[in-house]
Amino acid sequence: MKILIVAATHGNEPLGIMLIQHILKKRKELVEYTDFIIGNPKAFVRNLRYTEVDLNRSYGLRRQGYEIERSRHIRHYIKATRPDLVLDMHTTACEQPDIMIAAAPENSVVKQFLAACHIDIILKIQPLHDITTVIDQVVAYEIANSHLSSAVLDRICDDIQRFVDARRYSETKT
């Protein structure tokens, strides 16, 4: 089982970078199952959502620009590495419950991950030039900035471990 973690699709959203660091420092047992890519390195370095256009709305577009090129790079990376699942990591400044986002919750791999996940709220979306246009097996975390902690990172790592072990967290999802 190989999971690609996409960090910093939006450069000012720290969850993915924090998760990568957490796995490398505290949850090394997950390294053999995970691969990492920084979605938008320029925006991350500048702590901006994006530099020109929203990377999360740039997949499959026939225009030019930095985020458009990054979407092409990520698309090629996914096609070359063929992960079983892509985790797209996001944070929000809004005070809201933590949620999972999926365009294809009926996909067997996505369904298995959602069952292994500690978060029980799932938002089903329609693809809109986002990473779900590249591969069906995408699940996104949307975590409130105020909830970011070592405990949350451990819970996400536990989700990954349950998924790899084909275990469930809960049957109840909204």
Coordinates of N, CA and C in Angstrom, one line a residue:
M1 N 0.9 -1.2 0.0 CA 0.0 0.0 0.0 C 0.9 1.2 0.0
K2 N 0.7 2.2 -0.9 CA 1.4 3.4 -1.0 C 0.5 4.6 -1.0
I3 N 0.8 5.5 -0.1 CA -0.1 6.7 0.1 C 0.8 7.9 -0.3
L4 N 0.3 8.7 -1.2 CA 1.0 10.0 -1.5 C 0.3 11.1 -0.7
I5 N 1.1 11.8 0.1 CA 0.6 12.9 0.9 C 1.0 14.2 0.2
V6 N 0.0 15.0 -0.2 CA 0.2 16.3 -0.9 C 0.1 17.4 0.2
A7 N 1.2 18.0 0.4 CA 1.3 19.1 1.4 C 1.4 20.4 0.7
A8 N 0.8 21.4 1.4 CA 0.9 22.8 0.9 C 0.4 23.0 -0.5
T9 N -0.7 22.4 -0.8 CA -1.4 22.8 -2.1 C -1.7 24.3 -2.0
H10 N -2.0 24.7 -0.8 CA -2.1 26.2 -0.6 C -0.9 26.5 0.4
G11 N -0.1 27.3 0.0 CA 1.2 27.6 0.7 C 1.0 28.1 2.1
N12 N -0.1 28.6 2.5 CA -0.3 29.1 3.8 C -1.1 28.1 4.7
E13 N -1.2 26.9 4.3 CA -1.9 25.8 5.0 C -0.9 24.8 5.5
P14 N -0.6 24.8 6.8 CA 0.6 24.1 7.4 C 0.4 22.6 7.6
L15 N -0.8 22.1 7.6 CA -1.1 20.7 8.0 C -0.2 19.7 7.3
G16 N -0.1 19.7 6.0 CA 0.7 18.7 5.3 C 2.2 18.7 5.7
I17 N 2.8 19.9 5.8 CA 4.2 20.0 6.2 C 4.3 19.5 7.6
M18 N 3.4 19.9 8.5 CA 3.5 19.4 9.9 C 3.4 17.9 9.9
L19 N 2.5 17.3 9.1 CA 2.3 15.9 9.1 C 3.6 15.1 8.6
I20 N 4.2 15.6 7.5 CA 5.4 15.0 7.0 C 6.5 15.1 8.1
Q21 N 6.7 16.2 8.8 CA 7.7 16.3 9.8 C 7.4 15.4 11.0
H22 N 6.1 15.3 11.3 CA 5.7 14.4 12.4 C 6.0 12.9 12.1
I23 N 5.7 12.5 10.9 CA 5.9 11.1 10.4 C 7.4 10.9 10.5
L24 N 8.2 11.8 10.0 CA 9.7 11.6 9.9 C 10.3 11.6 11.3
K25 N 9.8 12.3 12.2 CA 10.4 12.4 13.6 C 9.8 11.4 14.6
K26 N 8.4 11.2 14.5 CA 7.8 10.4 15.6 C 7.1 9.2 15.1
R27 N 6.8 9.0 13.8 CA 6.0 7.9 13.4 C 6.7 7.2 12.2
K28 N 8.0 6.9 12.3 CA 8.8 6.4 11.2 C 8.3 5.1 10.7
E29 N 7.5 4.4 11.4 CA 6.9 3.1 10.9 C 6.0 3.4 9.7
L30 N 5.6 4.6 9.5 CA 4.7 4.9 8.4 C 5.5 5.3 7.1
V31 N 6.8 5.5 7.2 CA 7.6 6.0 6.1 C 7.5 5.0 4.9
E32 N 7.5 3.7 5.2 CA 7.5 2.7 4.1 C 6.2 2.7 3.3
Y33 N 5.1 3.3 3.9 CA 3.8 3.4 3.3 C 3.5 4.7 2.6
T34 N 4.3 5.7 2.9 CA 4.0 7.1 2.5 C 5.0 7.7 1.6
D35 N 4.6 8.6 0.7 CA 5.4 9.4 -0.1 C 4.9 10.8 0.0
F36 N 5.7 11.8 -0.2 CA 5.4 13.1 0.0 C 5.7 14.0 -1.2
I37 N 4.9 15.0 -1.4 CA 5.2 16.0 -2.3 C 4.6 17.4 -1.8
I38 N 5.4 18.4 -2.0 CA 4.9 19.8 -1.6 C 4.2 20.3 -2.9
G39 N 3.0 20.5 -2.8 CA 2.2 21.0 -3.9 C 2.6 22.3 -4.5
N40 N 2.8 23.3 -3.6 CA 3.1 24.6 -4.1 C 4.3 25.2 -3.3
P41 N 5.5 24.8 -3.7 CA 6.7 25.2 -2.9 C 6.9 26.7 -2.9
K42 N 6.6 27.4 -4.0 CA 6.8 28.9 -4.0 C 5.9 29.6 -3.0
A43 N 4.6 29.2 -3.1 CA 3.6 29.8 -2.2 C 4.0 29.4 -0.7
F44 N 4.4 28.2 -0.5 CA 4.8 27.7 0.9 C 5.9 28.6 1.4
V45 N 7.0 28.8 0.6 CA 8.1 29.6 1.1 C 7.7 31.0 1.4
R46 N 6.7 31.5 0.7 CA 6.2 32.9 0.9 C 5.0 33.0 1.8
N47 N 4.5 31.8 2.3 CA 3.4 31.8 3.2 C 2.1 32.4 2.6
L48 N 1.9 32.1 1.3 CA 0.8 32.6 0.5 C -0.1 31.5 0.1
R49 N -1.4 31.7 -0.1 CA -2.3 30.7 -0.6 C -1.8 30.2 -1.9
Y50 N -1.5 31.1 -2.8 CA -0.9 30.8 -4.1 C -0.2 32.0 -4.7
T51 N 0.6 31.8 -5.8 CA 1.4 32.9 -6.3 C 0.7 33.6 -7.5
E52 N 0.0 32.8 -8.3 CA -0.7 33.4 -9.5 C -2.2 33.0 -9.5
V53 N -2.4 31.7 -9.4 CA -3.8 31.1 -9.4 C -3.9 30.0 -8.4
D54 N -5.0 29.6 -8.0 CA -5.2 28.6 -7.0 C -4.8 27.2 -7.6
L55 N -3.8 26.6 -7.1 CA -3.3 25.3 -7.6 C -4.5 24.3 -7.5
N56 N -5.3 24.4 -6.5 CA -6.4 23.5 -6.3 C -7.5 23.7 -7.3
R57 N -7.4 24.6 -8.3 CA -8.3 24.8 -9.4 C -7.6 24.9 -10.7
S58 N -6.4 24.2 -10.8 CA -5.5 24.4 -11.9 C -5.3 23.1 -12.7
Y59 N -5.8 22.0 -12.3 CA -5.6 20.7 -13.0 C -6.3 20.6 -14.3
G60 N -5.6 20.3 -15.3 CA -6.3 20.1 -16.6 C -6.5 21.3 -17.4
L61 N -6.1 22.5 -16.9 CA -6.2 23.7 -17.7 C -5.2 23.8 -18.7
R62 N -5.5 24.5 -19.8 CA -4.5 24.6 -20.9 C -4.0 26.0 -21.0
R63 N -3.6 26.5 -19.8 CA -3.0 27.9 -19.7 C -1.6 27.7 -19.2
Q64 N -0.9 28.8 -19.1 CA 0.5 28.9 -18.6 C 0.5 29.5 -17.2
G65 N 1.5 29.3 -16.5 CA 1.7 29.9 -15.2 C 2.3 28.9 -14.2
Y66 N 2.8 29.4 -13.1 CA 3.5 28.6 -12.1 C 2.6 27.5 -11.6
E67 N 1.4 27.8 -11.0 CA 0.5 26.8 -10.5 C 0.0 25.8 -11.5
I68 N -0.2 26.3 -12.7 CA -0.6 25.4 -13.8 C 0.5 24.4 -14.1
E69 N 1.7 24.8 -14.1 CA 2.8 23.9 -14.3 C 3.0 23.0 -13.1
R70 N 2.8 23.4 -11.9 CA 2.8 22.6 -10.7 C 1.8 21.5 -10.8
S71 N 0.6 21.8 -11.3 CA -0.5 20.8 -11.4 C -0.1 19.8 -12.4
R72 N 0.6 20.2 -13.5 CA 1.1 19.2 -14.5 C 2.2 18.3 -13.9
H73 N 3.1 18.9 -13.1 CA 4.1 18.1 -12.5 C 3.5 17.1 -11.5
I74 N 2.5 17.5 -10.7 CA 1.9 16.6 -9.8 C 1.2 15.5 -10.5
R75 N 0.5 15.9 -11.6 CA -0.2 14.9 -12.4 C 0.8 13.8 -12.9
H76 N 1.9 14.3 -13.4 CA 2.9 13.3 -13.9 C 3.5 12.5 -12.8
Y77 N 3.7 13.1 -11.7 CA 4.2 12.4 -10.5 C 3.3 11.3 -10.1
I78 N 2.0 11.6 -10.0 CA 1.0 10.6 -9.6 C 1.0 9.5 -10.7
K79 N 1.0 9.8 -12.0 CA 1.0 8.8 -13.0 C 2.2 7.9 -13.0
A80 N 3.4 8.5 -12.6 CA 4.6 7.8 -12.6 C 4.7 6.9 -11.3
T81 N 4.3 7.4 -10.2 CA 4.4 6.6 -8.9 C 3.3 5.7 -8.6
R82 N 2.1 6.0 -9.2 CA 0.9 5.2 -9.1 C 0.5 4.8 -7.6
P83 N 0.3 5.9 -6.8 CA -0.1 5.6 -5.4 C -1.5 4.9 -5.4
D84 N -1.7 4.2 -4.3 CA -3.0 3.6 -4.1 C -4.0 4.6 -3.6
L85 N -3.5 5.6 -2.9 CA -4.3 6.7 -2.3 C -3.6 8.0 -2.3
V86 N -4.2 9.1 -2.5 CA -3.7 10.4 -2.4 C -4.4 11.1 -1.2
L87 N -3.6 11.6 -0.2 CA -4.1 12.4 0.8 C -3.8 13.9 0.6
D88 N -4.7 14.7 0.4 CA -4.6 16.1 0.1 C -4.8 16.9 1.4
M89 N -3.8 17.5 2.0 CA -3.9 18.1 3.3 C -4.2 19.6 3.3
H90 N -5.3 20.0 4.0 CA -5.7 21.4 4.0 C -6.0 21.8 5.4
T91 N -5.8 23.1 5.6 CA -6.3 23.7 6.9 C -7.2 24.9 6.6
T92 N -7.9 25.3 7.6 CA -8.8 26.5 7.4 C -8.7 27.4 8.6
A93 N -8.9 28.7 8.3 CA -8.9 29.7 9.4 C -10.3 29.7 10.0
C94 N -11.3 29.1 9.4 CA -12.6 29.1 9.9 C -12.7 28.2 11.1
E95 N -13.6 28.5 12.1 CA -13.8 27.7 13.2 C -15.0 26.7 12.8
Q96 N -14.6 25.5 12.5 CA -15.5 24.5 12.1 C -15.0 23.1 12.5
P97 N -15.9 22.1 12.5 CA -15.5 20.8 12.8 C -14.5 20.3 11.7
D98 N -13.6 19.4 12.1 CA -12.7 18.8 11.1 C -13.5 17.9 10.2
I99 N -13.2 18.0 8.9 CA -13.9 17.2 7.9 C -13.0 16.5 7.0
M100 N -13.6 15.4 6.3 CA -12.9 14.7 5.2 C -13.6 15.2 4.0
I101 N -12.9 15.3 2.9 CA -13.5 15.7 1.6 C -13.2 14.6 0.6
A102 N -14.2 14.2 -0.2 CA -13.9 13.2 -1.2 C -14.9 13.4 -2.4
A103 N -14.4 13.3 -3.6 CA -15.2 13.4 -4.8 C -15.8 12.0 -5.1
A104 N -15.1 10.9 -4.7 CA -15.6 9.6 -5.0 C -15.6 8.7 -3.8
P105 N -16.5 9.1 -2.8 CA -16.6 8.3 -1.6 C -17.0 6.8 -1.8
E106 N -17.6 6.5 -3.0 CA -18.0 5.2 -3.3 C -16.9 4.3 -3.8
N107 N -15.7 4.9 -4.2 CA -14.6 4.2 -4.6 C -14.1 3.3 -3.5
S108 N -13.7 2.1 -3.8 CA -13.4 1.1 -2.7 C -12.2 1.5 -1.9
V109 N -11.2 2.1 -2.5 CA -10.0 2.6 -1.7 C -10.4 3.8 -0.8
V110 N -11.1 4.7 -1.4 CA -11.6 5.9 -0.6 C -12.5 5.5 0.5
K111 N -13.4 4.6 0.2 CA -14.3 4.1 1.2 C -13.6 3.4 2.4
Q112 N -12.5 2.6 2.0 CA -11.7 2.0 3.1 C -11.0 3.0 3.9
F113 N -10.4 4.0 3.3 CA -9.7 5.1 4.1 C -10.7 5.8 5.0
L114 N -11.9 6.2 4.4 CA -12.8 6.9 5.2 C -13.3 6.1 6.4
A115 N -13.4 4.8 6.3 CA -13.8 3.9 7.4 C -12.7 3.8 8.4
A116 N -11.5 4.0 8.0 CA -10.3 3.9 8.9 C -10.1 5.3 9.6
C117 N -10.7 6.3 9.1 CA -10.4 7.7 9.6 C -11.2 8.0 10.9
H118 N -10.6 8.8 11.8 CA -11.2 9.2 13.0 C -12.2 10.3 12.8
I119 N -12.2 11.0 11.7 CA -13.2 12.1 11.5 C -14.4 11.5 10.9
D120 N -15.6 11.9 11.4 CA -16.8 11.2 10.9 C -17.7 12.1 10.0
I121 N -17.2 13.3 9.7 CA -17.9 14.2 8.8 C -17.3 14.1 7.4
I122 N -18.0 13.8 6.4 CA -17.5 13.7 5.0 C -18.3 14.6 4.1
L123 N -17.5 15.4 3.4 CA -18.1 16.3 2.4 C -17.8 15.8 1.0
K124 N -18.9 15.4 0.3 CA -18.8 15.0 -1.1 C -18.7 16.2 -2.0
I125 N -17.7 16.2 -2.8 CA -17.6 17.3 -3.8 C -17.7 16.9 -5.2
Q126 N -17.9 17.8 -6.1 CA -17.7 17.6 -7.5 C -16.4 18.1 -7.9
P127 N -15.6 17.3 -8.7 CA -14.3 17.8 -9.2 C -14.4 19.2 -9.9
L128 N -13.5 20.0 -9.6 CA -13.5 21.4 -10.2 C -12.0 21.8 -10.5
H129 N -11.4 21.1 -11.5 CA -10.0 21.3 -11.8 C -9.1 21.1 -10.6
D130 N -9.5 20.2 -9.7 CA -8.6 19.9 -8.6 C -8.0 18.6 -8.7
I131 N -7.3 18.1 -7.7 CA -6.5 16.9 -7.8 C -7.4 15.7 -8.1
T132 N -8.6 15.8 -7.7 CA -9.5 14.6 -8.0 C -9.8 14.4 -9.5
T133 N -9.4 15.3 -10.3 CA -9.5 15.1 -11.8 C -8.3 14.2 -12.3
V134 N -7.3 14.0 -11.4 CA -6.1 13.2 -11.8 C -6.3 11.7 -11.4
I135 N -6.9 11.5 -10.3 CA -7.1 10.1 -9.7 C -8.3 10.1 -8.9
D136 N -9.1 9.0 -8.9 CA -10.3 8.9 -8.1 C -10.0 8.7 -6.6
Q137 N -8.9 8.1 -6.3 CA -8.5 7.7 -4.9 C -7.9 8.9 -4.2
V138 N -8.7 9.9 -4.0 CA -8.2 11.1 -3.3 C -9.1 11.4 -2.1
V139 N -8.5 11.6 -0.9 CA -9.2 12.0 0.2 C -8.5 13.2 0.8
A140 N -9.2 14.3 1.1 CA -8.6 15.5 1.7 C -9.1 15.7 3.1
Y141 N -8.1 16.0 3.9 CA -8.4 16.5 5.3 C -8.5 18.0 5.3
E142 N -9.5 18.5 6.0 CA -9.7 19.9 6.2 C -9.8 20.1 7.7
I143 N -8.7 20.6 8.3 CA -8.5 20.7 9.7 C -8.5 22.2 10.1
A144 N -9.2 22.7 11.0 CA -9.2 24.1 11.5 C -7.8 24.4 12.1
N145 N -7.2 25.5 11.7 CA -5.9 25.9 12.3 C -5.9 25.8 13.8
S146 N -7.0 26.2 14.4 CA -7.0 26.2 15.9 C -7.0 24.7 16.5
H147 N -7.2 23.7 15.6 CA -7.1 22.3 16.1 C -5.8 21.7 15.9
L148 N -4.9 22.4 15.1 CA -3.6 21.8 14.8 C -2.8 21.5 16.1
S149 N -2.4 20.3 16.3 CA -1.6 19.9 17.5 C -0.9 18.6 17.2
S150 N 0.0 18.2 18.1 CA 0.7 16.9 18.0 C -0.4 15.8 18.1
A151 N -1.4 16.0 18.9 CA -2.4 15.0 19.1 C -3.2 14.8 17.8
V152 N -3.5 15.8 17.0 CA -4.2 15.7 15.8 C -3.3 15.0 14.7
L153 N -2.0 15.3 14.7 CA -1.1 14.7 13.8 C -1.0 13.2 14.1
D154 N -1.0 12.8 15.4 CA -1.0 11.4 15.8 C -2.3 10.7 15.4
R155 N -3.4 11.4 15.5 CA -4.7 10.8 15.0 C -4.7 10.5 13.5
I156 N -4.1 11.5 12.8 CA -4.0 11.3 11.3 C -3.1 10.1 11.0
C157 N -2.0 10.0 11.7 CA -1.1 8.9 11.6 C -1.8 7.6 11.9
D158 N -2.6 7.6 13.0 CA -3.3 6.4 13.3 C -4.3 6.1 12.2
D159 N -4.9 7.1 11.5 CA -5.8 6.8 10.4 C -5.0 6.1 9.3
I160 N -3.8 6.6 9.0 CA -3.0 5.9 8.0 C -2.7 4.5 8.4
Q161 N -2.3 4.3 9.6 CA -1.9 2.9 10.1 C -3.1 2.0 10.0
R162 N -4.3 2.5 10.4 CA -5.5 1.6 10.3 C -5.8 1.3 8.9
F163 N -5.7 2.2 8.0 CA -5.9 2.0 6.6 C -5.0 0.9 6.0
V164 N -3.7 1.1 6.3 CA -2.7 0.1 5.9 C -3.0 -1.3 6.5
D165 N -3.4 -1.3 7.7 CA -3.8 -2.6 8.4 C -5.2 -3.1 8.0
A166 N -5.9 -2.4 7.2 CA -7.3 -2.8 6.8 C -8.2 -2.9 8.0
R167 N -8.0 -1.9 9.0 CA -8.9 -1.9 10.1 C -9.8 -0.6 10.0
R168 N -10.9 -0.7 10.7 CA -11.9 0.4 10.7 C -11.8 1.2 12.0
Y169 N -12.1 2.4 11.9 CA -12.3 3.2 13.1 C -13.7 3.3 13.6
S170 N -14.6 3.5 12.6 CA -16.0 3.6 12.9 C -16.8 3.3 11.7
E171 N -18.0 2.8 11.9 CA -19.0 2.6 10.8 C -19.8 3.9 10.6
T172 N -19.9 4.7 11.6 CA -20.8 5.9 11.5 C -20.1 7.1 10.9
K173 N -20.6 7.5 9.8 CA -20.1 8.7 9.1 C -21.3 9.5 8.6
T174 N -21.1 10.8 8.7 CA -22.1 11.7 8.2 C -21.8 12.4 6.9

